[in-house]
C-alpha positions as a printed NumPy array, in Angstrom:
array([[-12.329,   0.195,   5.601],
       [ -9.104,   1.565,   4.294],
       [ -6.654,  -1.116,   3.65 ],
       [ -2.984,  -0.452,   3.55 ],
       [ -2.133,  -2.186,   0.37 ],
       [ -4.648,  -2.234,  -0.254],
       [ -4.99 ,   0.195,   2.414],
       [ -2.763,   0.737,  -0.211],
       [ -4.366,   4.504,   2.174],
       [ -6.58 ,   7.282,   3.118],
       [ -4.051,   9.684,   4.594],
       [ -2.426,  11.17 ,   1.531],
       [ -2.874,  14.683,   0.164],
       [ -1.54 ,  18.193,   0.547],
       [ -3.441,  18.993,   3.73 ],
       [ -1.733,  19.099,   7.102],
       [ -1.391,  15.847,   8.99 ],
       [ -2.593,  15.813,  12.604],
       [  0.362,  13.607,  13.538],
       [  3.662,  14.179,  11.718],
       [  4.625,  11.327,   9.428],
       [  8.25 ,  10.103,   9.752],
       [  8.915,  10.572,   6.03 ],
       [  7.444,  14.078,   6.059],
       [  9.552,  14.85 ,   9.115],
       [ 12.679,  13.685,   7.295],
       [ 11.821,  15.841,   4.283],
       [ 11.117,  18.85 ,   6.504],
       [ 14.408,  18.41 ,   8.337],
       [ 16.229,  18.241,   5.014],
       [ 14.717,  21.547,   3.869],
       [ 15.416,  23.127,   7.248],
       [ 19.054,  21.988,   7.202],
       [ 19.657,  23.577,   3.791],
       [ 17.796,  26.731,   4.831],
       [ 20.027,  27.089,   7.886],
       [ 23.083,  26.339,   5.725],
       [ 22.062,  29.356,   3.623],
       [ 21.751,  31.443,   6.801],
       [ 18.081,  32.315,   6.205],
       [ 15.189,  32.616,   8.615],
       [ 11.876,  31.027,   7.64 ],
       [ 10.639,  34.503,   6.718],
       [ 13.571,  35.103,   4.362],
       [ 13.198,  31.637,   2.836],
       [  9.46 ,  31.904,   2.337],
       [  9.88 ,  35.173,   0.387],
       [ 12.343,  33.477,  -1.973],
       [ 10.142,  30.449,  -2.649],
       [  6.903,  32.445,  -2.783],
       [  4.962,  30.566,  -0.093],
       [  3.434,  31.697,   3.183],
       [  5.333,  31.481,   6.449],
       [  2.717,  29.019,   7.727],
       [  3.258,  26.769,   4.689],
       [  7.043,  26.721,   5.128],
       [  6.731,  26.049,   8.862],
       [  4.277,  23.221,   8.264],
       [  6.593,  21.568,   5.723],
       [  9.609,  21.853,   8.008],
       [  7.587,  20.398,  10.898],
       [  6.497,  17.408,   8.785],
       [  2.826,  18.402,   8.83 ],
       [  2.275,  19.111,   5.141],
       [  3.109,  17.363,   1.901],
       [  5.181,  19.757,  -0.218],
       [  3.851,  20.665,  -3.629],
       [  5.957,  19.911,  -6.704],
       [  6.429,  23.655,  -7.212],
       [  7.68 ,  24.078,  -3.635],
       [ 10.185,  21.235,  -4.09 ],
       [ 11.419,  22.669,  -7.379],
       [ 11.755,  26.229,  -6.049],
       [ 13.421,  25.087,  -2.788],
       [ 15.978,  23.052,  -4.699],
       [ 16.694,  26.055,  -6.906],
       [ 17.048,  28.78 ,  -4.269],
       [ 18.894,  26.597,  -1.751],
       [ 21.237,  25.092,  -4.358],
       [ 20.743,  21.735,  -2.594],
       [ 22.762,  19.52 ,  -4.981],
       [ 19.578,  17.569,  -5.847],
       [ 19.126,  16.372,  -2.263],
       [ 15.718,  18.005,  -1.78 ],
       [ 14.42 ,  16.559,  -5.04 ],
       [ 15.657,  13.094,  -4.072],
       [ 13.933,  13.385,  -0.689],
       [ 10.722,  14.453,  -2.448],
       [ 10.828,  11.44 ,  -4.781],
       [ 10.868,   9.159,  -1.745],
       [  7.781,  10.96 ,  -0.464],
       [  6.036,  10.596,  -3.833],
       [  6.653,   6.84 ,  -3.944],
       [  5.018,   6.457,  -0.524],
       [  2.393,   9.176,  -0.697],
       [ -0.472,   6.915,  -1.76 ],
       [  0.179,   4.453,   1.076],
       [ -1.533,   4.679,   4.43 ],
       [  0.975,   5.622,   7.118],
       [  0.324,   2.418,   9.063],
       [  1.067,   0.295,   5.972],
       [  4.387,   1.835,   4.949],
       [  6.611,  -0.336,   7.126],
       [  5.016,  -3.458,   5.66 ],
       [  5.314,  -2.082,   2.119],
       [  9.036,  -1.561,   2.709],
       [  9.39 ,  -5.134,   4.   ],
       [  7.675,  -6.465,   0.863],
       [ 10.443,  -5.073,  -1.331],
       [ 12.998,  -7.566,   0.011],
       [ 10.672, -10.493,   0.731],
       [ 11.256, -13.99 ,  -0.606],
       [  7.732, -15.204,   0.218],
       [  4.414, -13.513,   0.952],
       [  1.219, -15.253,   2.111],
       [ -2.054, -13.313,   2.224],
       [ -5.482, -14.263,   3.559],
       [ -8.159, -11.686,   2.715],
       [-11.864, -11.632,   3.5  ],
       [-12.663,  -7.935,   2.942],
       [-11.433,  -7.021,  -0.533],
       [ -9.115,  -8.14 ,  -3.314],
       [ -5.486,  -7.702,  -2.152],
       [ -3.875,  -4.613,  -3.665],
       [ -1.246,  -6.698,  -5.439],
       [ -4.039,  -8.309,  -7.486],
       [ -6.372,  -5.363,  -8.086],
       [ -7.16 ,  -3.818, -11.442],
       [ -7.142,  -0.045, -11.721],
       [-10.922,   0.028, -12.151],
       [-11.45 ,  -2.125,  -9.05 ],
       [ -9.009,   0.008,  -7.033],
       [-10.78 ,   3.193,  -8.095],
       [-14.189,   1.752,  -7.16 ],
       [-12.886,   0.553,  -3.783],
       [-11.395,   3.956,  -2.986],
       [-14.616,   5.678,  -4.077],
       [-16.681,   3.501,  -1.724],
       [-14.847,   4.306,   1.529],
       [-15.494,   7.628,   3.313],
       [-14.146,  10.247,   3.539],
       [-14.35 ,  10.867,  -0.182],
       [-10.886,  11.184,  -1.715],
       [-10.026,  14.061,  -4.005],
       [ -9.007,  13.25 ,  -7.565],
       [ -5.365,  13.929,  -6.656],
       [ -5.533,  11.677,  -3.597],
       [ -7.25 ,   8.854,  -5.476],
       [ -4.748,   9.039,  -8.332],
       [ -1.842,   8.954,  -5.868],
       [ -3.174,   5.818,  -4.187],
       [ -3.864,   4.08 ,  -7.47 ],
       [ -0.434,   4.971,  -8.874],
       [  1.298,   3.464,  -5.843],
       [ -0.985,   0.42 ,  -5.823],
       [ -0.308,  -0.376,  -9.46 ],
       [  3.429,   0.204,  -9.006],
       [  3.527,  -2.284,  -6.12 ],
       [  2.291,  -4.965,  -8.494],
       [  5.726,  -4.991, -10.103],
       [  6.658,  -7.244,  -7.176],
       [  4.762, -10.055,  -8.92 ],
       [  7.312, -10.001, -11.74 ],
       [ 10.435,  -9.156,  -9.762],
       [ 13.354, -11.56 , -10.098],
       [ 14.486, -13.545,  -8.257],
       [ 10.824, -14.388,  -7.876],
       [  8.922, -13.761,  -4.679],
       [  6.717, -16.772,  -3.848],
       [  3.144, -15.469,  -3.506],
       [  0.188, -17.284,  -1.992],
       [ -3.236, -15.623,  -1.875],
       [ -6.36 , -17.029,  -0.233],
       [ -9.415, -14.92 ,  -1.031],
       [-13.023, -15.352,   0.042],
       [-15.427, -16.058,  -2.825],
       [-17.853, -13.513,  -1.383],
       [-15.296, -10.726,  -1.936],
       [-15.505, -11.284,  -5.7  ],
       [-19.266, -11.847,  -5.745],
       [-19.795,  -8.505,  -4.041],
       [-19.168,  -6.99 ,  -7.507],
       [-17.376,  -3.883,  -6.246],
       [-17.646,  -1.342,  -9.061],
       [-20.338,  -3.325, -10.895],
       [-20.474,  -6.341, -13.261],
       [-18.032,  -5.002, -15.875],
       [-15.387,  -4.12 , -13.284],
       [-15.841,  -7.562, -11.724],
       [-15.532,  -9.338, -15.062],
       [-12.294,  -7.479, -15.792],
       [-11.064,  -8.296, -12.278],
       [-11.716, -12.02 , -12.735],
       [ -9.9  , -11.976, -16.078],
       [ -6.952, -10.318, -14.327],
       [ -6.973, -12.889, -11.509],
       [ -6.964, -15.693, -14.067],
       [ -3.958, -14.118, -15.788],
       [ -2.178, -13.883, -12.434],
       [ -2.759, -17.603, -11.822],
       [ -0.546, -18.288, -14.852],
       [  2.465, -16.651, -13.207],
       [  4.94 , -19.314, -12.03 ],
       [  5.357, -17.734,  -8.588],
       [  1.702, -16.989,  -7.792],
       [ -0.879, -19.31 ,  -6.213],
       [ -4.451, -18.043,  -5.86 ],
       [ -6.933, -20.068,  -3.838],
       [-10.607, -19.252,  -3.373],
       [-12.327, -19.967,  -0.073],
       [-15.843, -21.108,  -1.037],
       [-18.89 , -19.417,   0.43 ],
       [-19.93 , -22.578,   2.238],
       [-17.031, -23.477,   4.526],
       [-18.157, -25.307,   7.684],
       [-14.508, -25.483,   8.764],
       [-12.748, -22.144,   8.497],
       [ -9.504, -21.129,  10.235],
       [ -9.705, -17.479,   9.182],
       [-12.68 , -16.239,  11.178],
       [-10.47 , -13.957,  13.289],
       [ -9.878, -11.803,  10.203],
       [ -7.366, -11.144,   7.425],
       [ -3.61 , -11.374,   7.912],
       [ -0.332, -11.735,   6.055],
       [  2.918, -13.592,   6.551],
       [  6.203, -12.542,   4.996],
       [  9.615, -14.218,   4.811],
       [ 12.525, -11.783,   4.649],
       [ 15.75 , -12.252,   2.712],
       [ 17.329, -13.327,   6.008],
       [ 14.652, -16.065,   6.301],
       [ 12.916, -14.371,   9.197],
       [  9.12 , -14.533,   9.237],
       [  6.961, -11.509,  10.072],
       [  3.202, -11.042,  10.192],
       [  0.837,  -8.176,   9.525],
       [ -2.69 ,  -7.503,  10.764],
       [ -4.865,  -4.555,   9.778],
       [ -8.068,  -2.923,  10.923],
       [ -9.847,   0.411,  10.622],
       [ -7.208,   3.161,  10.341],
       [ -4.524,   0.914,  11.825],
       [ -2.023,  -1.786,  10.993],
       [  0.487,  -3.783,  12.991],
       [  3.654,  -5.615,  12.004],
       [  3.932,  -8.768,  14.119],
       [  7.326, -10.188,  15.076],
       [  6.586, -12.249,  18.189],
       [  7.702, -15.866,  17.479],
       [  4.654, -17.176,  19.344],
       [  2.245, -15.059,  17.303],
       [  4.017, -15.902,  14.041],
       [  3.696, -19.608,  14.852],
       [ -0.025, -19.13 ,  15.46 ],
       [ -0.471, -17.365,  12.105],
       [  1.471, -20.108,  10.316],
       [ -0.847, -22.717,  11.817],
       [ -3.903, -20.802,  10.685],
       [ -2.563, -20.222,   7.187],
       [ -1.692, -23.91 ,   6.815],
       [ -5.28 , -24.805,   7.744],
       [ -6.694, -22.213,   5.347],
       [ -4.635, -23.655,   2.491],
       [ -6.212, -27.046,   3.121],
       [ -9.732, -25.674,   3.542],
       [ -9.698, -23.439,   0.441],
       [-10.071, -24.795,  -3.089],
       [ -6.741, -25.814,  -4.592],
       [ -5.283, -23.486,  -7.257],
       [ -6.643, -25.504, -10.202],
       [-10.162, -25.743,  -8.75 ],
       [ -9.985, -22.074,  -7.797],
       [ -9.205, -21.146, -11.417],
       [-12.154, -23.289, -12.52 ],
       [-14.468, -21.483, -10.098],
       [-13.22 , -18.117, -11.351],
       [-13.962, -19.124, -14.935],
       [-17.489, -20.186, -13.945],
       [-17.982, -16.907, -12.103],
       [-16.684, -15.058, -15.152],
       [-19.224, -16.72 , -17.439],
       [-19.29 , -16.328, -21.196],
       [-17.231, -13.585, -22.873]])
């Protein structure tokens, strides 16, 4: 399963996208606008930047991620006042995110609280690089080195939210079985547990472990997230295979709040969760 944040995404790369991505479309329109400002056809432009007509058309149509060389050459020949490079930087920041996760990732930037229940994998905000790399390696189709690096770069960068001030209030509820799966092997898991224990020391982060034996469990319908915006509006997020949905229906948000409240009671409290992690970690 590709998870947005986590799924943190399997749709990056320099190949053409079957469905144009909104950010790629915006970039393509920017290039096209400056090309038309210069009075050039695509054929004239492609000769100046040294790319094929098909490549230029695909970029302008939002079906291909532009290479760094294409961005640099386009900025130079179109004398675009830095606008094309700025547009490309926005693409780079989002390139390692699955398309269905990007709206939620944007919402996270201005959140005041974020609650996450996860039963499939460690949430991206808490992953180590080694765990992230192992998780990406496990999910077909196999990512190229460039694609994997892009996803990991974005995933690690998102973790800056944990330290952002004013603090975002984070609550994570994670199934014990997710850790005991040992994704990446024993050494990766040991490093992951050490990282989780360090995260528990942050003043704005609560991590609770849902024990393997849980006769009462409010999360059996699957993982979900709840986010409070700066305007104190609550939104939800649910994710599946190759898809994700931001939830804004008040009725559905109320339902998710009820479930999360139950999960917080049913999971081990933060102190007991840290104790379980230390026992799972074992001796140094």
